[in-house]
Coordinates of C-alpha atoms in Angstrom, one line a residue:
X1068 CA 148.9 -85.2 197.9
X1069 CA 150.0 -88.5 195.5
X1070 CA 152.0 -87.8 192.3
X1071 CA 152.8 -90.6 189.8
X1072 CA 156.2 -91.0 187.8
X1073 CA 154.2 -89.3 184.8
X1074 CA 152.5 -86.6 186.5
X1075 CA 155.8 -85.8 188.3
X1076 CA 157.5 -86.1 185.0
X1077 CA 155.6 -84.0 183.3
X1078 CA 155.6 -81.4 185.9
X1079 CA 160.0 -81.7 185.8
X1080 CA 160.1 -80.7 181.8
X1081 CA 157.7 -78.7 182.5
X1082 CA 159.0 -76.0 184.9
X1083 CA 162.0 -75.1 184.4
X1084 CA 161.5 -74.5 180.4
X1085 CA 158.6 -71.9 182.0
X1086 CA 161.4 -70.4 183.2
X1087 CA 163.3 -70.7 181.6
X1088 CA 161.3 -69.2 178.3
X1089 CA 160.7 -66.4 181.0
X1090 CA 163.5 -65.8 181.6
X1091 CA 164.5 -65.9 178.1
X1092 CA 161.9 -63.4 176.9
X1093 CA 162.0 -61.4 179.7
X1094 CA 165.6 -61.1 179.1
X1095 CA 164.9 -60.2 175.2
X1096 CA 162.4 -57.2 176.5
X1097 CA 165.1 -55.9 178.7
X1098 CA 168.1 -55.7 176.1
X1099 CA 165.4 -53.5 173.7
X1100 CA 164.6 -51.6 176.2
X1101 CA 168.3 -50.6 177.0
X1102 CA 168.5 -50.6 173.5
X1103 CA 166.1 -48.5 172.9
X1104 CA 166.8 -45.7 176.0
X1105 CA 171.7 -46.2 175.1
X1106 CA 169.7 -45.3 171.4
X1107 CA 167.8 -41.9 173.4
X1108 CA 171.2 -41.5 175.1
X1109 CA 173.3 -41.6 171.6
X1110 CA 170.9 -39.9 170.1
X1111 CA 170.8 -36.7 172.4
X1112 CA 174.7 -37.5 172.4
X1113 CA 175.4 -36.3 169.1
X1114 CA 173.6 -33.7 168.8
X1115 CA 174.8 -32.0 172.2
X1116 CA 177.8 -32.6 170.0
X1117 CA 176.3 -31.8 166.7
X1118 CA 175.6 -28.1 169.0
X1119 CA 179.3 -27.8 170.3
X1120 CA 180.6 -28.3 167.7
X1121 CA 179.5 -27.6 165.1
X1122 CA 182.2 -24.8 165.3
X1123 CA 184.9 -26.5 164.4
X1124 CA 183.1 -29.0 161.6
X1125 CA 182.2 -25.3 159.8
X1126 CA 186.0 -23.6 159.7
X1127 CA 187.6 -27.8 159.1
X1128 CA 185.0 -27.9 155.3
X1129 CA 186.3 -24.9 154.6
X1130 CA 188.6 -24.6 151.9
X1131 CA 191.7 -22.7 151.5
X1132 CA 190.4 -20.4 149.4
X1133 CA 187.7 -20.5 150.6
X1134 CA 188.6 -19.5 153.8
X1135 CA 190.1 -16.5 152.8
X1136 CA 186.8 -15.6 151.2
X1137 CA 185.8 -16.0 154.0
X1138 CA 187.9 -14.5 156.3
X1139 CA 188.1 -11.4 154.2
X1140 CA 184.6 -11.0 153.7
X1141 CA 183.7 -11.2 157.1
X1142 CA 186.8 -8.8 157.9
X1143 CA 185.2 -6.4 155.9
X1144 CA 183.0 -4.7 157.9
X1145 CA 186.0 -3.4 160.5
X1146 CA 188.0 -1.9 157.9
X1147 CA 184.6 -0.4 156.2
X1148 CA 183.4 1.0 159.6
X1149 CA 187.2 1.7 160.6
X1150 CA 187.6 3.4 156.7
X1151 CA 183.7 5.7 156.6
X1152 CA 185.0 7.1 159.9
X1153 CA 188.8 7.6 159.0
X1154 CA 188.1 9.7 155.2
X1155 CA 186.3 12.5 156.9
X1156 CA 189.1 12.8 160.0
X1157 CA 191.4 14.2 157.1
X1158 CA 189.1 15.5 154.4
X1159 CA 186.5 17.2 157.3
X1160 CA 187.5 20.9 156.6
X1161 CA 187.5 20.1 152.9
X1162 CA 183.6 18.7 153.1
X1163 CA 183.7 22.0 156.1
X1164 CA 184.7 23.9 153.2
X1165 CA 182.4 22.9 151.1
X1166 CA 179.2 23.7 153.2
X1167 CA 180.3 26.8 154.6
X1168 CA 181.0 24.8 158.0
X1169 CA 182.8 28.0 160.5
X1170 CA 182.4 26.5 163.4
X1171 CA 184.4 23.2 164.8
X1172 CA 181.9 21.9 167.2
X1173 CA 179.5 20.8 163.7
X1174 CA 182.5 19.6 162.1
X1175 CA 182.6 17.4 165.1
X1176 CA 179.3 16.4 164.8
X1177 CA 180.6 14.9 160.5
X1178 CA 182.7 12.4 163.0
X1179 CA 180.1 12.4 165.5
X1180 CA 177.3 11.4 164.2
X1181 CA 178.2 8.2 162.6
X1182 CA 179.9 7.4 165.7
X1183 CA 176.5 8.0 167.4
X1184 CA 174.4 5.1 164.9
X1185 CA 177.3 3.4 165.3
X1186 CA 177.8 2.6 169.1
X1187 CA 174.0 2.4 169.4
X1188 CA 171.7 0.6 167.0
X1189 CA 174.1 -2.1 167.7
X1190 CA 172.6 -3.1 170.6
X1191 CA 170.3 -4.7 169.3
X1192 CA 171.3 -5.4 166.0
X1193 CA 173.4 -8.6 167.5
X1194 CA 170.1 -10.2 168.7
X1195 CA 168.2 -9.0 165.6
X1196 CA 170.9 -12.1 164.3
X1197 CA 170.9 -14.0 166.9
X1198 CA 167.4 -14.6 165.9
X1199 CA 167.2 -14.0 161.8
X1200 CA 170.5 -15.6 161.5
X1201 CA 173.4 -13.8 160.8
X1202 CA 174.5 -13.9 157.5
X1203 CA 171.4 -12.3 156.3
X1204 CA 171.9 -9.4 159.0
X1205 CA 175.5 -9.7 158.0
X1206 CA 174.6 -8.8 154.2
X1207 CA 171.2 -6.8 154.7
X1208 CA 173.9 -4.2 157.2
X1209 CA 176.4 -4.6 153.9
X1210 CA 174.4 -3.3 151.8
X1211 CA 172.6 -0.3 154.0
X1212 CA 176.1 0.4 154.2
X1213 CA 176.3 1.2 150.6
X1214 CA 173.8 3.0 149.8
X1215 CA 173.6 5.5 152.5
X1216 CA 177.1 6.1 151.5
X1217 CA 176.2 6.5 148.5
X1218 CA 173.6 9.3 150.4
X1219 CA 177.0 10.7 151.7
X1220 CA 178.6 11.7 148.7
X1221 CA 174.8 13.0 147.4
X1222 CA 174.3 15.8 149.9
X1223 CA 177.4 18.0 148.4
X1224 CA 174.1 19.1 145.8
X1225 CA 172.6 20.0 148.8
X1226 CA 173.7 21.6 151.8
X1227 CA 175.6 20.0 155.7
X1228 CA 172.3 19.5 157.4
X1229 CA 171.1 16.7 154.9
X1230 CA 175.0 15.3 154.7
X1231 CA 174.8 14.8 158.6
X1232 CA 171.6 13.0 158.7
X1233 CA 173.1 11.0 155.7
X1234 CA 175.8 10.3 157.8
X1235 CA 173.7 9.8 160.8
X1236 CA 171.7 7.1 158.6
X1237 CA 175.1 5.4 157.5
X1238 CA 176.0 4.9 161.3
X1239 CA 173.2 2.3 160.5
X1240 CA 175.0 -0.2 158.5
X1241 CA 178.2 -1.5 160.0
X1242 CA 176.4 -1.7 163.8
X1243 CA 174.0 -3.6 162.0
X1244 CA 177.3 -5.8 160.6
X1245 CA 180.1 -5.4 163.7
X1246 CA 178.5 -7.9 166.0
X1247 CA 176.4 -10.3 162.6
X1248 CA 180.3 -10.6 161.5
X1249 CA 181.8 -11.3 164.3
X1250 CA 179.0 -14.0 165.4
X1251 CA 179.6 -15.1 162.1
X1252 CA 183.2 -15.5 163.4
X1253 CA 182.1 -16.6 167.1
X1254 CA 181.0 -19.6 165.9
X1255 CA 183.2 -21.4 162.9
X1256 CA 185.8 -21.2 165.1
X1257 CA 186.2 -23.6 168.0
X1258 CA 188.0 -21.9 170.7
X1259 CA 191.1 -22.4 171.3
X1260 CA 194.4 -20.5 168.1
X1261 CA 193.3 -21.0 165.2
X1262 CA 190.1 -18.4 166.5
X1263 CA 192.8 -16.2 168.7
X1264 CA 193.6 -15.6 165.2
X1265 CA 190.8 -14.9 163.6
X1266 CA 190.2 -11.9 165.6
X1267 CA 193.4 -11.1 165.8
X1268 CA 193.1 -10.4 162.4
X1269 CA 189.0 -9.4 162.8
X1270 CA 190.7 -6.0 165.2
X1271 CA 194.3 -5.4 162.5
X1272 CA 191.9 -4.6 160.3
X1273 CA 190.0 -0.9 162.5
X1274 CA 194.0 1.1 162.2
X1275 CA 194.8 -0.1 158.3
X1276 CA 190.8 0.7 157.4
X1277 CA 191.3 4.0 158.8
X1278 CA 194.1 5.1 157.1
X1279 CA 192.9 3.3 153.5
X1280 CA 190.4 5.1 154.1
X1281 CA 192.0 8.8 155.0
X1282 CA 194.6 7.8 152.2
X1283 CA 191.9 7.5 149.7
X1284 CA 189.3 10.8 151.2
X1285 CA 193.0 12.4 150.6
X1286 CA 192.8 12.5 147.2
X1287 CA 190.2 12.4 146.0
X1288 CA 189.7 15.5 148.0
X1289 CA 192.6 17.0 147.4
X1290 CA 193.5 15.7 143.4
X1291 CA 189.9 16.3 142.2
X1292 CA 185.9 15.5 144.2
X1293 CA 185.7 15.1 148.1
X1294 CA 182.1 12.8 147.3
X1295 CA 184.5 10.3 144.7
X1296 CA 185.3 8.9 149.0
X1297 CA 181.5 7.7 149.9
X1298 CA 180.5 6.9 146.1
X1299 CA 183.8 5.3 146.0
X1300 CA 183.2 3.6 149.0
X1301 CA 179.6 2.2 148.6
X1302 CA 180.7 0.8 145.5
X1303 CA 183.2 -1.3 147.6
X1304 CA 180.0 -2.6 149.9
X1305 CA 178.6 -3.1 147.1
X1306 CA 180.4 -5.2 145.5
X1307 CA 182.0 -6.5 149.6
X1308 CA 177.5 -7.4 149.7
X1309 CA 177.6 -9.6 146.1
X1310 CA 181.2 -11.7 148.0
X1311 CA 179.7 -12.5 151.1
X1312 CA 176.8 -13.7 149.1
X1313 CA 178.7 -16.9 148.0
X1314 CA 181.5 -16.8 150.8
X1315 CA 180.1 -17.1 153.8
X1316 CA 179.4 -20.8 154.9
X1317 CA 175.7 -20.9 155.2
X1318 CA 174.6 -21.9 159.1
X1319 CA 173.9 -25.7 160.7
X1320 CA 170.1 -25.6 160.0
X1321 CA 170.6 -27.0 164.1
X1322 CA 171.3 -23.7 164.5
X1323 CA 168.5 -21.1 163.3
X1324 CA 165.0 -22.8 166.3
X1325 CA 162.5 -22.9 163.6
X1326 CA 160.8 -20.7 165.6
X1327 CA 157.5 -18.5 164.3
X1328 CA 158.2 -14.5 163.3
X1329 CA 155.8 -13.5 166.6
X1330 CA 158.1 -15.6 168.7
X1331 CA 160.9 -14.5 167.3
X1332 CA 159.7 -10.8 167.8
X1333 CA 158.5 -10.7 171.6
X1334 CA 162.4 -12.5 172.0
X1335 CA 164.1 -9.6 170.8
X1336 CA 162.7 -7.9 174.1
X1337 CA 162.3 -4.6 171.2
X1338 CA 161.2 -2.4 175.0
X1339 CA 164.8 -2.5 176.8
X1340 CA 166.4 -1.9 173.1
X1341 CA 163.9 0.9 172.1
X1342 CA 164.5 2.8 175.9
X1343 CA 167.9 2.1 176.2
X1344 CA 169.0 3.2 172.3
X1345 CA 167.1 6.4 173.9
X1346 CA 169.4 6.9 176.3
X1347 CA 172.2 6.3 174.5
X1348 CA 171.1 8.7 172.3
X1349 CA 170.2 10.9 174.6
X1350 CA 173.5 11.2 176.5
X1351 CA 175.4 11.3 173.6
X1352 CA 173.9 14.2 171.8
X1353 CA 173.5 16.4 175.0
X1354 CA 178.0 16.4 174.9
X1355 CA 178.1 17.0 171.6
X1356 CA 175.7 19.8 171.1
X1357 CA 177.0 21.5 174.0
X1358 CA 180.4 22.3 173.2
X1359 CA 178.6 24.0 169.9
X1360 CA 175.9 25.5 171.9
X1361 CA 176.3 26.1 174.9
X1362 CA 175.8 23.9 177.9
X1363 CA 173.5 27.0 179.7
X1364 CA 171.0 26.0 177.2
X1365 CA 168.4 24.9 179.1
X1366 CA 167.4 21.2 176.7
X1367 CA 170.8 20.3 176.6
X1368 CA 170.5 19.9 181.0
X1369 CA 166.8 18.2 180.0
X1370 CA 168.7 15.3 177.7
X1371 CA 171.1 14.7 180.1
X1372 CA 169.6 13.9 182.8
X1373 CA 166.1 12.3 180.8
X1374 CA 169.4 9.8 178.8
X1375 CA 170.8 9.5 181.9
X1376 CA 167.8 9.2 183.9
X1377 CA 167.1 5.8 180.8
X1378 CA 169.4 3.7 181.6
X1379 CA 168.8 2.5 185.3
X1380 CA 164.9 2.0 183.7
X1381 CA 167.0 -0.1 181.0
X1382 CA 169.3 -2.6 182.9
X1383 CA 165.6 -2.4 186.1
X1384 CA 163.8 -3.8 182.0
X1385 CA 167.5 -6.2 182.0
X1386 CA 167.4 -7.9 185.2
X1387 CA 163.2 -8.3 186.6
X1388 CA 160.4 -7.4 184.0
X1389 CA 162.6 -9.1 180.4
X1390 CA 161.8 -12.4 179.9
X1391 CA 164.5 -12.9 177.0
X1392 CA 167.4 -10.2 178.0
X1393 CA 168.9 -8.1 175.2
X1394 CA 172.2 -9.0 177.6
X1395 CA 171.9 -12.5 179.0
X1396 CA 172.4 -13.1 182.7
X1397 CA 175.6 -14.4 182.3
X1398 CA 177.7 -10.8 181.1
X1399 CA 176.5 -9.1 184.1
X1400 CA 178.8 -10.5 185.4
X1401 CA 182.0 -8.5 187.7
X1402 CA 183.9 -9.3 185.5
X1403 CA 182.6 -8.5 182.5
X1404 CA 181.8 -5.2 183.2
X1405 CA 185.1 -4.8 184.7
X1406 CA 186.1 -5.7 180.8
X1407 CA 183.8 -3.3 179.0
X1408 CA 185.3 -0.3 181.4
X1409 CA 188.4 -0.5 180.2
X1410 CA 187.4 -0.9 176.6
X1411 CA 185.5 1.8 176.6
X1412 CA 188.2 4.1 178.0
X1413 CA 190.7 3.0 175.8
X1414 CA 188.1 4.0 173.1
X1415 CA 187.3 7.9 174.3
X1416 CA 191.3 7.7 174.5
X1417 CA 191.6 6.8 171.4
X1418 CA 189.1 8.5 169.5
X1419 CA 190.5 11.9 170.9
X1420 CA 194.0 10.9 170.2
X1421 CA 192.9 10.0 165.6
X1422 CA 190.2 13.7 165.5
X1423 CA 192.9 15.6 167.2
X1424 CA 196.4 13.7 165.7
X1425 CA 194.3 14.9 162.7
X1426 CA 193.9 18.8 164.0
X1427 CA 197.1 18.6 164.9
X1428 CA 198.9 17.6 161.4
X1429 CA 196.3 19.2 159.8
X1430 CA 195.2 22.9 160.9
X1431 CA 198.4 23.3 163.6
X1432 CA 201.5 22.5 161.4
X1433 CA 199.6 23.0 157.8
X1434 CA 200.3 19.7 156.8
X1435 CA 197.6 19.1 153.4
X1436 CA 195.6 15.4 153.2
X1437 CA 197.2 13.1 151.7
X1438 CA 200.8 14.3 153.2
X1439 CA 199.5 13.9 156.3
X1440 CA 197.9 10.7 156.4
X1441 CA 201.8 9.6 155.7
X1442 CA 201.9 10.9 158.0
X1443 CA 200.2 8.8 160.0
X1444 CA 200.6 5.8 157.7
X1445 CA 202.6 3.4 160.6
X1446 CA 199.1 3.0 161.8
X1447 CA 198.9 -0.3 159.6
X1448 CA 202.3 -2.0 160.1
X1449 CA 202.7 -1.3 163.4
X1450 CA 199.0 -2.9 163.4
X1451 CA 199.6 -5.4 161.1
X1452 CA 202.6 -6.8 163.7
X1453 CA 199.8 -6.1 166.8
X1454 CA 197.6 -8.0 165.8
X1455 CA 199.6 -11.1 165.0
X1456 CA 201.9 -10.1 167.9
X1457 CA 198.5 -10.3 170.5
X1458 CA 197.0 -14.0 168.3
X1459 CA 199.6 -15.4 169.9
X1460 CA 199.2 -13.9 173.3
X1461 CA 196.3 -14.6 173.3
X1462 CA 197.2 -18.4 173.1
X1463 CA 199.8 -18.1 176.0
X1464 CA 198.6 -15.6 178.3
X1465 CA 194.9 -14.6 180.2
X1466 CA 193.1 -11.9 178.2
X1467 CA 193.1 -9.7 181.1
X1468 CA 196.6 -8.7 180.7
X1469 CA 196.7 -8.5 177.2
X1470 CA 193.6 -6.0 177.8
X1471 CA 195.9 -4.0 180.9
X1472 CA 198.9 -3.2 178.2
X1473 CA 196.6 -2.7 175.2
X1474 CA 195.0 0.4 178.0
X1475 CA 199.7 1.6 178.5
X1476 CA 199.3 2.0 174.8
X1477 CA 196.6 4.1 174.8
X1478 CA 197.5 6.2 177.4
X1479 CA 201.7 6.2 176.7
X1480 CA 200.3 7.2 172.5
X1481 CA 197.9 10.3 173.8
X1482 CA 200.7 11.4 176.3
X1483 CA 202.9 11.3 173.3
X1484 CA 201.4 13.3 171.0
X1485 CA 199.4 15.4 173.7
X1486 CA 203.3 16.5 174.3
X1487 CA 203.9 17.0 171.2
X1488 CA 206.2 20.7 170.1
X1489 CA 204.7 22.7 166.8
X1490 CA 207.8 22.8 164.9
X1491 CA 208.7 19.7 166.5
X1492 CA 210.0 17.1 163.3
X1493 CA 207.4 14.2 162.9
X1494 CA 211.0 11.5 163.9
X1495 CA 209.7 12.3 167.3
X1496 CA 207.1 11.9 168.7
X1497 CA 204.0 11.9 166.2
X1498 CA 205.7 9.3 164.0
X1499 CA 206.5 7.4 167.3
X1500 CA 202.8 7.4 169.2
X1501 CA 201.6 6.7 165.5
X1502 CA 203.6 2.9 166.2
X1503 CA 202.3 3.1 169.6
X1504 CA 198.2 3.5 169.3
X1505 CA 197.3 0.2 166.9
X1506 CA 198.9 -2.1 169.7
X1507 CA 195.9 -0.6 171.7
X1508 CA 193.5 -1.7 169.1
X1509 CA 194.2 -4.5 168.7
X1510 CA 194.6 -5.8 172.1
X1511 CA 192.2 -4.4 173.7
X1512 CA 189.8 -6.0 171.3
X1513 CA 190.5 -8.8 171.0
X1514 CA 190.7 -10.4 174.8
X1515 CA 187.6 -7.8 175.9
X1516 CA 185.1 -9.7 171.4
X1517 CA 188.0 -13.0 173.5
X1518 CA 186.5 -12.5 177.0
X1519 CA 182.1 -12.3 176.2
X1520 CA 183.0 -14.9 173.9
X1521 CA 184.4 -17.9 175.6
X1522 CA 181.8 -16.4 178.6
X1523 CA 178.9 -16.6 176.9
X1524 CA 176.8 -19.5 175.1
X1525 CA 176.7 -20.7 172.0
X1526 CA 173.4 -18.7 170.5
X1527 CA 174.2 -16.0 172.4
X1528 CA 177.3 -14.6 170.1
X1529 CA 176.0 -12.6 168.3
X1530 CA 174.3 -10.3 171.7
X1531 CA 178.9 -10.3 173.0
X1532 CA 179.9 -9.5 169.9
X1533 CA 177.6 -6.3 169.7
X1534 CA 177.7 -5.3 173.5
X1535 CA 181.8 -5.0 173.0
X1536 CA 181.3 -4.0 170.0
X1537 CA 178.0 -0.5 171.5
X1538 CA 180.7 0.2 174.2
X1539 CA 184.5 0.5 171.5
X1540 CA 182.3 3.1 169.1
X1541 CA 180.1 4.6 171.5
X1542 CA 183.6 5.2 173.6
X1543 CA 184.8 6.5 170.5
X1544 CA 181.8 9.2 169.8
X1545 CA 181.2 9.9 173.2
X1546 CA 185.1 10.5 173.4
X1547 CA 184.8 13.4 171.1
X1548 CA 181.9 15.5 173.4
X1549 CA 184.4 15.4 176.3
X1550 CA 186.6 16.7 174.4
X1551 CA 184.7 19.4 172.5
X1552 CA 183.7 20.2 176.4
X1553 CA 187.1 20.7 177.0
X1554 CA 188.6 22.5 173.9
X1555 CA 185.3 25.5 174.0
X1556 CA 186.8 26.4 177.7
X1557 CA 190.6 26.7 177.0
X1558 CA 190.8 27.2 173.5
X1559 CA 188.1 29.4 173.6
X1560 CA 187.7 29.1 169.0
X1561 CA 191.5 30.0 168.9
X1562 CA 194.0 27.9 166.6
X1563 CA 195.6 27.4 170.2
X1564 CA 197.9 24.2 170.3
X1565 CA 195.8 24.2 173.7
X1566 CA 192.7 23.6 173.0
X1567 CA 193.6 20.0 170.8
X1568 CA 196.3 19.3 174.5

């Protein structure tokens, strides 16, 4: 086929232009696709960074005065929880005398009833905070705590049944406040020395709160009227609630997923919560009621067996049936289980120590509540030193080593008071044990909290905090039940030193 020069020129002129034009258009479309892809990746990366670094941004955006106010309000959860425990430890016999209580087993319920609900209802409180907001739940917990503290004081016009009932309901307040306060700290501070120090300060509030509660209760109980100890606590909690509303920063928008109320309720895993709480309450009730009525009562055995039977059912529901388990699977590891078991043993030991050192000082040695509070006050100074030391240690050595050291202090402090003779000088063993025991408290609590906080995802911080607080407070109450059974069988209602030992 023949082509003239014109056609050949047109062909040679058009072909390159068409090819070049098509290449440019294709390149432009490719560039658009690449930009879109990069934009999506950039957007996803930014969203991921906003989720993972929001804790850093929250902590860094707070001014120093605002951060001090924020940490103070958060730490009040632990401080007030132990203050409510310490105030009854100091004036248990004064309260008992006003109600005509003579049975030591009934007296122990004044403490155990409070720790029972603190330890059991924490199990669901963290999940409630994850669903509805940790700040909101923390303020609700403070308000509830304040109201039932007021009722405890008003029970003086009724009888000890109302007082114990109010104490049980009072414990729900700190059960709500504790895990949500820790969850707020967990999402506000990024892992590191600063977070470790804040958690250590939070842990230091336990001994300081206990002593503050016992001192003020001793003053009111010995020099004025014991109900004012609870009314003063109610006023302080009401003020803390108001301050918390302004001091605690609002969570990031992405922290709370926009879900329907019905969906949030489904995700609460209420079935598991009901079974778990029921099992814990039944076991605890059996152990704390048995020293009063005896283990030969049928309902004690039935209650204990039912409680024990419900716990395997709880874990079966969690592992096989629950769509949103109350305890995340990443928490069900050997390491976490070992840490929680160590925490349980240590704090059960502390619960026994806390109750019986007051019995030893006030009943055996005949010391009044105010002087007894002064005798136990070294735990404040020792606790502050322990908190600072723990904050530095957690940034340098493994939390597991810190936990092991804490258990050594728990054991040493208990042995010291257990072997103290009746007329021995205060400075020999009693003083030493009050200086030693806070190291167990202030090392075990932040270590366990940090281990679980770093083991779970950011959205499960409330649940991790709930587990630690459940173990801590439930162990205190259960330990009193164990000790009560031993005392009844050894002391047999007498006032000797052998029962407390």
